[in-house]
Short mmCIF file of C-alpha atoms in Angstrom, two decimals:
data_model
loop_
_atom_site.label_atom_id
_atom_site.label_comp_id
_atom_site.label_asym_id
_atom_site.label_seq_id
_atom_site.Cartn_x
_atom_site.Cartn_y
_atom_site.Cartn_z
CA MET A 3 -44.01 7.84 14.94
CA ALA A 4 -41.74 5.42 13.16
CA GLU A 5 -39.11 3.12 14.57
CA PRO A 6 -35.82 4.63 15.76
CA ILE A 7 -32.98 4.85 13.26
CA GLU A 8 -29.66 3.41 14.31
CA LYS A 9 -27.54 3.59 11.21
CA LEU A 10 -27.90 7.26 10.29
CA ILE A 11 -24.97 9.23 11.59
CA THR A 12 -26.49 12.57 10.58
CA HIS A 13 -29.49 11.82 12.76
CA ASN A 14 -27.73 10.25 15.71
CA ASN A 15 -24.63 12.39 15.78
CA PRO A 16 -25.31 15.67 13.96
CA LYS A 17 -22.15 17.27 15.31
CA SER A 18 -19.76 14.65 14.00
CA PRO A 19 -17.32 15.56 11.19
CA ILE A 20 -19.09 13.10 8.92
CA SER A 21 -22.45 14.79 9.46
CA GLU A 22 -20.71 18.04 8.61
CA ALA A 23 -19.49 16.45 5.37
CA TYR A 24 -23.08 15.63 4.46
CA ARG A 25 -24.18 19.16 5.29
CA MET A 26 -21.51 20.51 3.01
CA LEU A 27 -22.78 18.20 0.28
CA ARG A 28 -26.28 19.58 0.86
CA THR A 29 -25.00 23.14 0.55
CA ASN A 30 -23.13 22.32 -2.64
CA ILE A 31 -26.29 20.82 -4.14
CA GLN A 32 -28.32 23.87 -3.16
CA PHE A 33 -25.81 26.18 -4.76
CA SER A 34 -25.13 24.11 -7.85
CA SER A 35 -28.15 25.50 -9.67
CA PHE A 36 -29.44 29.07 -9.48
CA ASP A 37 -32.08 29.48 -12.17
CA LYS A 38 -33.88 26.22 -11.71
CA PRO A 39 -33.74 24.80 -8.20
CA LEU A 40 -32.99 21.11 -8.06
CA LYS A 41 -36.01 19.37 -6.63
CA THR A 42 -35.69 15.80 -7.79
CA ILE A 43 -32.25 14.31 -7.41
CA LEU A 44 -31.19 10.84 -8.42
CA VAL A 45 -28.33 9.18 -6.58
CA THR A 46 -26.52 6.36 -8.29
CA SER A 47 -23.08 4.80 -8.49
CA THR A 48 -20.95 2.70 -10.81
CA GLY A 49 -21.16 -0.55 -8.91
CA PRO A 50 -22.90 -1.96 -5.85
CA SER A 51 -21.84 -1.19 -2.27
CA GLU A 52 -20.35 2.20 -3.04
CA GLY A 53 -22.70 3.94 -0.61
CA LYS A 54 -25.72 5.10 -2.60
CA THR A 55 -28.29 4.33 0.07
CA THR A 56 -26.12 5.69 2.87
CA THR A 57 -25.56 8.89 0.94
CA VAL A 58 -29.24 9.28 0.03
CA CYS A 59 -30.46 8.70 3.57
CA ASN A 60 -27.92 10.89 5.33
CA LEU A 61 -28.32 13.63 2.77
CA ALA A 62 -32.10 13.41 3.21
CA VAL A 63 -31.71 13.81 6.97
CA THR A 64 -29.62 16.97 6.53
CA PHE A 65 -32.18 18.39 4.10
CA ALA A 66 -34.96 17.60 6.57
CA GLN A 67 -32.95 19.15 9.39
CA SER A 68 -32.66 22.34 7.39
CA GLY A 69 -36.46 22.52 7.31
CA SER A 70 -37.12 21.18 3.82
CA THR A 71 -39.92 18.67 3.47
CA THR A 72 -37.91 15.75 2.13
CA LEU A 73 -38.94 12.53 0.47
CA VAL A 74 -36.69 9.54 -0.12
CA ILE A 75 -37.80 7.14 -2.85
CA ASP A 76 -36.25 3.73 -3.21
CA THR A 77 -36.19 2.89 -6.90
CA ASP A 78 -33.79 0.01 -6.51
CA LEU A 79 -36.44 -2.54 -7.46
CA ARG A 80 -33.87 -5.31 -7.38
CA LYS A 81 -32.12 -4.98 -4.04
CA PRO A 82 -34.00 -2.34 -2.06
CA LYS A 83 -32.28 -1.14 1.10
CA VAL A 84 -33.81 2.17 2.15
CA HIS A 85 -36.49 0.54 4.31
CA LYS A 86 -33.77 -1.22 6.28
CA VAL A 87 -32.10 2.06 7.13
CA PHE A 88 -35.30 3.69 8.35
CA ASN A 89 -36.73 0.49 9.86
CA THR A 90 -39.96 0.90 7.91
CA PRO A 91 -42.01 -1.98 6.54
CA ASN A 92 -41.65 -2.66 2.83
CA ILE A 93 -44.91 -4.40 2.16
CA ARG A 94 -46.28 -1.72 -0.10
CA GLY A 95 -44.52 1.07 -1.89
CA LEU A 96 -43.54 2.54 -5.23
CA THR A 97 -44.50 -0.48 -7.33
CA ASN A 98 -48.03 -0.46 -5.88
CA ILE A 99 -48.42 3.15 -6.96
CA LEU A 100 -47.10 2.47 -10.45
CA VAL A 101 -48.89 -0.80 -11.08
CA GLN A 102 -52.11 -0.58 -9.05
CA LYS A 103 -52.42 3.22 -9.16
CA ASP A 104 -52.73 3.30 -5.37
CA ASP A 105 -52.80 6.68 -3.68
CA PHE A 106 -49.19 7.59 -2.91
CA GLN A 107 -50.14 9.50 0.27
CA ARG A 108 -50.96 6.21 1.92
CA MET A 109 -47.72 4.60 0.80
CA VAL A 110 -45.36 7.23 2.14
CA ASN A 111 -43.96 6.45 5.59
CA GLU A 112 -43.12 8.93 8.27
CA THR A 113 -39.73 8.57 9.89
CA ALA A 114 -38.14 9.39 13.20
CA VAL A 115 -36.74 12.51 11.56
CA GLU A 116 -39.03 15.50 11.33
CA ASN A 117 -39.88 16.56 7.74
CA LEU A 118 -38.43 13.35 6.36
CA TYR A 119 -40.66 10.88 4.54
CA VAL A 120 -39.81 7.61 2.90
CA LEU A 121 -41.38 5.77 -0.01
CA THR A 122 -40.06 2.23 -0.07
CA CYS A 123 -39.93 0.18 -3.24
CA GLY A 124 -42.77 -2.19 -2.49
CA ALA A 125 -43.10 -5.64 -3.96
CA ILE A 126 -40.22 -6.52 -6.27
CA PRO A 127 -41.55 -6.61 -9.87
CA PRO A 128 -40.34 -8.89 -12.65
CA ASN A 129 -39.66 -5.97 -15.01
CA PRO A 130 -38.05 -3.13 -13.03
CA SER A 131 -36.58 -1.26 -16.01
CA GLU A 132 -39.88 -1.13 -17.90
CA LEU A 133 -41.72 -0.02 -14.81
CA LEU A 134 -39.28 2.82 -14.18
CA ALA A 135 -39.34 3.83 -17.84
CA SER A 136 -43.14 4.00 -17.87
CA ASN A 137 -45.11 7.19 -18.22
CA ALA A 138 -46.70 6.37 -14.88
CA MET A 139 -43.32 6.82 -13.20
CA LYS A 140 -42.69 10.07 -15.03
CA SER A 141 -46.02 11.59 -14.12
CA PHE A 142 -45.73 10.32 -10.57
CA ILE A 143 -42.44 12.17 -10.07
CA GLU A 144 -43.98 15.29 -11.61
CA GLN A 145 -46.92 14.97 -9.27
CA LEU A 146 -44.60 14.85 -6.25
CA ARG A 147 -42.86 18.10 -7.16
CA ASP A 148 -45.53 20.24 -5.55
CA LYS A 149 -45.80 18.15 -2.42
CA TYR A 150 -42.16 18.12 -1.30
CA ASP A 151 -39.29 20.58 -1.21
CA ILE A 152 -36.74 18.00 -2.17
CA ILE A 153 -37.03 14.45 -3.47
CA LEU A 154 -34.01 12.15 -3.25
CA ILE A 155 -34.10 8.97 -5.29
CA ASP A 156 -32.03 5.91 -4.48
CA SER A 157 -31.34 3.73 -7.50
CA PRO A 158 -29.52 0.62 -8.69
CA PRO A 159 -25.92 1.05 -9.93
CA VAL A 160 -25.77 2.74 -13.31
CA GLY A 161 -22.91 0.56 -14.43
CA THR A 162 -24.85 -2.65 -13.82
CA VAL A 163 -28.43 -2.03 -14.95
CA THR A 164 -30.10 0.59 -17.08
CA ASP A 165 -32.62 1.72 -14.43
CA ALA A 166 -30.55 4.63 -13.19
CA ALA A 167 -29.90 5.93 -16.70
CA ILE A 168 -33.66 5.86 -17.38
CA LEU A 169 -34.45 7.67 -14.15
CA SER A 170 -31.76 10.28 -14.75
CA THR A 171 -33.84 11.62 -17.67
CA ILE A 172 -36.88 12.39 -15.53
CA VAL A 173 -35.11 14.08 -12.61
CA ASP A 174 -33.55 17.53 -12.27
CA GLY A 175 -30.10 16.28 -11.45
CA THR A 176 -28.03 13.18 -10.86
CA ILE A 177 -25.38 12.59 -8.24
CA LEU A 178 -22.78 9.95 -8.88
CA VAL A 179 -21.46 8.30 -5.74
CA ALA A 180 -17.91 6.99 -6.12
CA ALA A 181 -16.27 4.94 -3.38
CA SER A 182 -12.63 5.91 -3.01
CA GLY A 183 -10.29 2.99 -3.60
CA VAL A 184 -13.18 0.85 -4.86
CA VAL A 185 -14.44 2.26 -8.14
CA GLU A 186 -12.10 1.78 -11.07
CA ILE A 187 -11.18 4.65 -13.35
CA GLU A 188 -12.64 2.92 -16.40
CA GLY A 189 -15.82 2.07 -14.50
CA LEU A 190 -16.37 5.67 -13.46
CA LYS A 191 -15.66 6.88 -16.99
CA ARG A 192 -18.27 4.45 -18.32
CA SER A 193 -20.84 5.57 -15.78
CA LYS A 194 -20.37 9.15 -16.86
CA GLU A 195 -20.67 8.09 -20.49
CA LEU A 196 -23.92 6.20 -19.81
CA LEU A 197 -25.38 9.25 -18.10
CA ASP A 198 -24.11 11.59 -20.79
CA ASN A 199 -25.66 9.41 -23.48
CA VAL A 200 -29.13 10.07 -22.08
CA ASN A 201 -28.32 13.76 -21.50
CA ALA A 202 -28.54 13.44 -17.76
CA ASN A 203 -27.72 16.51 -15.72
CA ILE A 204 -24.82 15.32 -13.59
CA ILE A 205 -24.59 17.66 -10.61
CA GLY A 206 -21.38 16.13 -9.44
CA VAL A 207 -19.57 13.26 -7.80
CA VAL A 208 -19.71 12.39 -4.13
CA LEU A 209 -16.45 10.75 -3.19
CA ASN A 210 -17.33 8.26 -0.51
CA LYS A 211 -15.29 6.12 1.86
CA LEU A 212 -12.45 8.58 1.63
CA ASP A 213 -9.38 7.49 3.57
CA LYS A 214 -8.78 10.30 6.01
CA THR A 215 -5.04 9.78 6.02
CA ALA A 216 -4.59 9.81 2.25
CA LYS A 217 -2.98 12.75 0.56
CA GLY A 218 -5.25 15.59 -0.41
CA ASN A 219 -8.03 14.66 1.94
CA TYR A 220 -7.96 17.94 3.75
CA TYR A 221 -11.71 18.12 4.07
CA TYR A 222 -11.58 15.69 6.89
CA TYR A 223 -9.18 17.77 8.89
CA TYR A 224 -11.33 20.78 8.42
CA TYR A 225 -14.26 19.01 9.99
CA TYR A 226 -12.11 17.52 12.60
CA TYR A 227 -10.82 20.91 13.56
CA TYR A 228 -14.22 22.40 14.09
CA GLY A 229 -16.04 19.28 15.13
CA GLU A 230 -13.93 18.07 17.99
CA ASP A 231 -11.10 19.24 20.12
CA ASN A 232 -8.13 16.96 19.94
CA LYS A 233 -4.76 18.20 21.08
CA THR A 234 -2.69 15.44 19.56
CA ARG A 235 -3.58 16.45 16.03
CA THR A 236 -2.79 20.13 16.35
CA LYS A 237 0.32 20.04 14.19
CA LYS A 238 -1.28 18.19 11.31
CA ARG A 239 -4.36 20.34 11.37
CA ARG A 240 -2.42 23.54 11.13
CA LYS A 241 -0.67 22.29 8.06
CA LYS A 242 -3.93 21.35 6.36
CA LYS A 243 -5.94 24.32 7.51
CA HIS A 244 -4.32 26.75 5.15
CA ARG A 245 -5.19 24.68 2.11
CA THR A 246 -8.68 24.00 3.36
CA ASN A 247 -9.46 27.69 3.55
CA GLY A 248 -8.47 28.07 -0.05
CA THR A 249 -10.73 25.25 -1.11
CA ILE A 250 -13.75 26.56 0.71
CA GLN A 251 -13.38 29.91 -0.96
CA ASN A 252 -13.19 28.28 -4.33
CA MET A 253 -16.49 26.50 -3.92
CA MET B 16 8.08 10.18 -12.71
CA SER B 17 7.46 13.65 -11.37
CA SER B 18 8.33 14.75 -7.87
CA LEU B 19 4.65 14.76 -6.99
CA ASP B 20 4.35 11.10 -7.90
CA ILE B 21 7.35 10.25 -5.76
CA LYS B 22 5.87 12.23 -2.90
CA GLU B 23 2.61 10.33 -3.25
CA LEU B 24 4.48 7.07 -3.44
CA LEU B 25 6.42 7.85 -0.28
CA GLN B 26 3.20 8.79 1.46
CA PHE B 27 1.69 5.53 0.25
CA LEU B 28 4.62 3.58 1.67
CA ARG B 29 4.63 5.57 4.89
CA LYS B 30 1.01 4.64 5.44
CA ARG B 31 1.94 0.99 5.14
CA TRP B 32 5.03 1.16 7.35
CA TRP B 33 3.71 -1.66 9.50
CA ALA B 34 3.55 -4.04 6.52
CA ILE B 35 7.12 -3.15 5.61
CA THR B 36 8.25 -3.57 9.22
CA VAL B 37 6.52 -6.93 9.57
CA SER B 38 8.10 -8.14 6.34
CA ALA B 39 11.54 -6.92 7.42
CA VAL B 40 11.21 -8.58 10.82
CA ILE B 41 10.05 -11.87 9.28
CA CYS B 42 13.00 -11.86 6.89
CA THR B 43 15.35 -11.10 9.78
CA VAL B 44 13.99 -14.05 11.73
CA VAL B 45 14.27 -16.32 8.68
CA ALA B 46 17.84 -15.12 8.14
CA ALA B 47 18.62 -15.87 11.79
CA LEU B 48 17.12 -19.37 11.60
CA VAL B 49 18.88 -20.17 8.33
CA THR B 50 22.18 -18.85 9.69
CA ILE B 51 21.94 -20.78 12.93
CA TYR B 52 20.44 -24.06 11.76
CA LEU B 53 21.10 -24.50 8.07
CA ILE B 54 24.48 -22.99 7.28
CA THR B 55 27.47 -25.05 8.41
CA PRO B 56 29.90 -22.74 10.18
CA MET B 57 33.30 -22.52 8.48
CA TYR B 58 36.61 -21.86 10.26
CA LYS B 59 39.79 -20.30 9.02
CA ALA B 60 43.26 -21.00 10.30
CA ASN B 61 46.40 -19.08 9.25
CA SER B 62 50.04 -19.96 9.29
CA THR B 63 52.70 -17.47 8.22
CA LEU B 64 55.98 -18.16 6.53
CA TYR B 65 59.04 -16.15 5.71
CA VAL B 66 60.30 -16.95 2.23
CA TYR B 67 63.62 -15.60 1.13
CA LYS B 68 64.82 -15.93 -2.41
CA ASN B 69 68.03 -14.38 -3.54
CA MET B 70 67.33 -12.05 -6.40
CA ALA B 71 69.35 -11.75 -9.58
CA SER B 72 70.35 -8.32 -8.49
CA THR B 73 74.01 -8.25 -7.45
CA ASP B 74 73.64 -5.54 -4.89
CA THR B 75 71.58 -7.20 -2.20
CA ASN B 76 71.68 -4.22 0.09
CA ASP B 77 69.79 -2.10 -2.33
CA VAL B 78 66.23 -3.33 -2.53
CA SER B 79 65.14 -1.95 -5.83
CA TYR B 80 61.62 -1.52 -7.11
CA ASN B 81 62.22 -4.39 -9.48
CA ASP B 82 62.99 -6.64 -6.56
CA LEU B 83 59.71 -5.78 -4.91
CA LEU B 84 57.90 -6.36 -8.15
CA ALA B 85 59.60 -9.70 -8.58
CA ASN B 86 58.62 -10.54 -5.04
CA THR B 87 54.93 -10.01 -5.70
CA GLN B 88 55.32 -12.12 -8.83
CA LEU B 89 56.78 -14.84 -6.66
CA VAL B 90 53.75 -14.85 -4.39
CA LYS B 91 51.75 -16.01 -7.37
CA ASP B 92 54.19 -18.82 -7.86
CA TYR B 93 53.91 -19.81 -4.22
CA ARG B 94 50.15 -19.76 -4.48
CA GLU B 95 50.24 -22.21 -7.35
CA LEU B 96 52.70 -24.37 -5.50
CA VAL B 97 50.50 -24.47 -2.41
CA LYS B 98 47.54 -25.41 -4.55
CA SER B 99 49.45 -28.04 -6.49
CA ARG B 100 48.56 -31.72 -6.39
CA GLN B 101 51.98 -32.53 -5.02
CA VAL B 102 51.44 -30.45 -1.91
CA ALA B 103 47.85 -31.60 -1.53
CA SER B 104 48.70 -35.28 -1.73
CA ALA B 105 51.54 -34.80 0.73
CA VAL B 106 49.09 -33.18 3.13
CA ILE B 107 46.62 -36.01 2.69
CA SER B 108 49.21 -38.67 3.47
CA GLU B 109 50.66 -36.66 6.35
CA LEU B 110 47.29 -36.19 8.02
CA GLY B 111 46.04 -39.64 7.03
CA LEU B 112 42.87 -38.26 5.50
CA THR B 113 40.47 -40.61 3.77
CA GLY B 114 37.87 -39.85 1.17
CA VAL B 115 39.47 -36.53 0.33
CA THR B 116 40.80 -35.68 -3.12
CA THR B 117 43.69 -33.37 -3.84
CA ASP B 118 41.23 -30.89 -5.34
CA ASP B 119 39.28 -30.76 -2.09
CA ILE B 120 42.44 -29.77 -0.25
CA SER B 121 43.44 -27.21 -2.88
CA LYS B 122 40.06 -25.52 -2.64
CA LYS B 123 40.47 -25.06 1.08
CA LEU B 124 43.72 -23.19 0.71
CA SER B 125 44.59 -19.64 -0.14
CA VAL B 126 47.88 -17.75 -0.11
CA THR B 127 48.41 -14.05 0.46
CA ASN B 128 51.44 -11.98 1.18
CA LYS B 129 51.46 -9.20 3.66
CA ASN B 130 52.07 -5.71 2.33
CA GLU B 131 54.72 -6.45 -0.28
CA THR B 132 56.89 -8.24 2.27
CA ARG B 133 58.42 -11.63 1.92
CA ILE B 134 56.05 -13.00 4.48
CA ILE B 135 53.30 -15.11 3.08
CA GLN B 136 50.21 -16.36 4.81
CA ILE B 137 48.61 -19.70 4.16
CA THR B 138 44.95 -19.91 5.06
CA ALA B 139 43.07 -23.16 5.39
CA THR B 140 39.28 -23.25 5.53
CA ASP B 141 37.31 -26.11 7.05
CA LYS B 142 34.08 -26.78 8.90
CA ASP B 143 36.17 -28.29 11.69
CA PRO B 144 38.36 -25.67 13.38
CA GLU B 145 40.98 -28.19 14.47
CA GLN B 146 41.15 -29.67 11.01
CA ALA B 147 41.61 -26.19 9.56
CA ALA B 148 44.54 -25.56 11.86
CA LYS B 149 46.04 -28.97 11.10
CA ILE B 150 45.82 -28.43 7.37
CA ALA B 151 47.32 -24.96 7.59
CA ASN B 152 50.23 -26.25 9.64
CA THR B 153 50.82 -29.28 7.46
CA VAL B 154 50.71 -27.22 4.28
CA ALA B 155 53.24 -24.84 5.80
CA LYS B 156 55.50 -27.74 6.62
CA VAL B 157 55.14 -29.36 3.21
CA PHE B 158 55.62 -26.02 1.49
CA GLN B 159 58.80 -25.43 3.44
CA GLU B 160 60.27 -28.61 1.96
CA LYS B 161 58.88 -28.30 -1.55
CA ALA B 162 59.71 -24.63 -2.04
CA VAL B 163 63.37 -25.22 -1.41
CA SER B 164 63.57 -28.25 -3.69
CA ILE B 165 61.32 -27.04 -6.52
CA MET B 166 61.73 -23.29 -6.60
CA GLN B 167 65.31 -22.98 -5.44
CA VAL B 168 64.25 -20.76 -2.63
CA ASN B 169 67.10 -20.09 -0.29
CA ASN B 170 65.29 -20.22 2.96
CA VAL B 171 61.79 -20.81 4.25
CA GLN B 172 60.97 -20.28 7.89
CA ILE B 173 57.67 -20.83 9.61
CA ILE B 174 56.88 -17.72 11.63
CA ASP B 175 53.52 -18.59 13.10
CA ASN B 176 51.88 -21.93 13.34
CA ALA B 177 48.15 -21.94 12.84
CA THR B 178 46.10 -21.94 16.01
CA VAL B 179 42.68 -23.50 16.33
CA PRO B 180 40.19 -20.72 15.48
CA LYS B 181 37.58 -20.02 18.13
CA ASN B 182 34.93 -18.31 16.00
CA PRO B 183 33.73 -19.25 12.56
CA TYR B 184 34.41 -16.66 9.89
CA LYS B 185 31.26 -17.72 8.10
CA PRO B 186 28.34 -17.33 8.51
CA ASN B 187 28.39 -13.85 9.95
CA LEU B 188 25.19 -13.77 11.99
CA LEU B 189 25.04 -9.99 12.39
CA LEU B 190 25.68 -9.37 8.69
CA ASN B 191 23.00 -11.90 7.71
CA LEU B 192 20.50 -10.32 10.10
CA ILE B 193 21.15 -6.88 8.62
CA LEU B 194 20.89 -8.24 5.10
CA GLY B 195 17.67 -10.08 5.98
CA PHE B 196 16.15 -6.92 7.42
CA ILE B 197 17.11 -4.77 4.44
CA LEU B 198 16.01 -7.41 1.95
CA GLY B 199 12.66 -7.82 3.72
CA ALA B 200 12.07 -4.08 3.66
CA ILE B 201 13.07 -3.71 0.01
CA VAL B 202 11.02 -6.68 -1.18
CA SER B 203 7.89 -5.53 0.68
CA CYS B 204 8.34 -1.99 -0.69
CA GLY B 205 8.66 -3.45 -4.18
CA ILE B 206 5.51 -5.51 -3.82
CA LEU B 207 3.59 -2.53 -2.42
CA ILE B 208 4.76 -0.29 -5.27
CA LEU B 209 3.72 -2.95 -7.77
CA VAL B 210 0.30 -3.28 -6.14
CA ASN B 211 -0.04 0.49 -6.18
CA TYR B 212 0.97 0.59 -9.84
CA PHE B 213 -1.70 -1.90 -10.84
CA ASP B 214 -4.36 -0.31 -8.63
CA ASP B 215 -6.48 1.69 -11.04
CA THR B 216 -9.19 2.85 -8.66
CA ILE B 217 -10.33 6.39 -8.04
CA LYS B 218 -8.97 7.61 -4.73
CA THR B 219 -8.98 11.37 -4.40
CA PRO B 220 -11.17 14.26 -5.55
CA GLU B 221 -8.31 15.13 -7.90
CA ASP B 222 -8.67 11.72 -9.55
CA VAL B 223 -12.34 12.39 -10.26
CA GLN B 224 -11.55 15.77 -11.81
CA LYS B 225 -8.71 14.31 -13.81
CA TYR B 226 -10.54 11.35 -15.34
CA ILE B 227 -14.16 12.41 -15.82
CA SER B 228 -14.02 16.21 -15.30
CA VAL B 229 -17.09 16.22 -13.11
CA PRO B 230 -16.99 18.47 -10.04
CA VAL B 231 -16.72 16.75 -6.69
CA ILE B 232 -19.57 18.18 -4.63
CA GLY B 233 -18.98 16.13 -1.54
CA THR B 234 -16.38 14.00 0.18
CA ILE B 235 -17.48 11.61 2.88
CA PRO B 236 -14.71 10.16 5.03
CA VAL B 237 -14.67 6.54 6.08
CA PHE B 238 -17.04 5.98 8.97
CA PRO B 239 -15.15 5.26 12.18
CA GLU B 240 -15.50 1.68 13.35
CA LYS B 241 -17.79 1.34 16.30
#
């Protein structure tokens, strides 16, 4: 069994409103495609520190909790972070598979979460973009399809390096993480353009770091209402509840 | 600007009420310090005079509208007389002031008449309350003499001598505190609105829809601080 995970809220506190937000994201992904189920999903963002890794890892936990065999791959070959979240060693990983043709089964780490497996990035290569654009990467992802129910791929920011745009062409769908109050309008527009240029299938945007007090952020209150019992917020919740119901039905 | 924008703006400001409050309080404190330590308090002293000038009108019992009108015209004359160099220099020599010009004295004086009556009020302003009273009284005395000789006024009587004022009329501490508070609040609101105006980041799911028309499939609130 792997080391305990401290940072993952979905694992440590599954009943929290935030875990519920991740579960709702999972549901939305599952229902976003009917004909062709989304198996390989790339998660990227416009800039660094918008919450790609956090989103990937928490989302992976909720998928694993729902019984899907889940694999997280860290394709950020420049600043890998996934191994830090799961406390797994990052001595060998994706780059070993791509470069040395090592058996991937031996590279995948188990985690403290049942059904959840992690493939770290491995040694940092000098040419990350070329490596990710290689046929080896493409066939490797194809090969994984049969082994796992869902494969979540963490990547470098699409607005900074081309890696994510390359990867978006070999996956079923791409999720764009946008940090509220951080990402600029023009930046987000450009990210969408970059993904559109390579005909990426953008499933949708995950709005991260949402200020719970800002206008229109009724999702939070919904979770709050069902997640915890707090008498002081009753008035506010009632006001928001009506609108929340409408939104849920629209989804 | 639509009503929705204003609503959002108000919400934005409401969320930052503490910043506005802090700014308002700081400005109030600054206003208090400036008022107490930097502004020299000024005092006002008043003396009142009764000035009677026989009008051209033959029937003195009947105070016509023209008489009243002429009276208010006369107040202007008195004002100029009070502010004249002749009066000022007389005051200077009477009080034995040194290093003071006639202009300085004139600037300290003002003349008003009370409600269309023949009673005029001479106000002297000075940083020293006693000096203000002295000037007001001396001016009244000098005016009494000069008005008769220069303006052919029949009679000038001093009704009230100026007393030494106890409280300065300026600065008004309470008024300055209120102004400081309001100014602080307004300035901080202005800065916040400006910051908000130049903030071109994505904030809400609606922003995402609006700018890139991609569905928002998840919203993750800020993690609570541990």
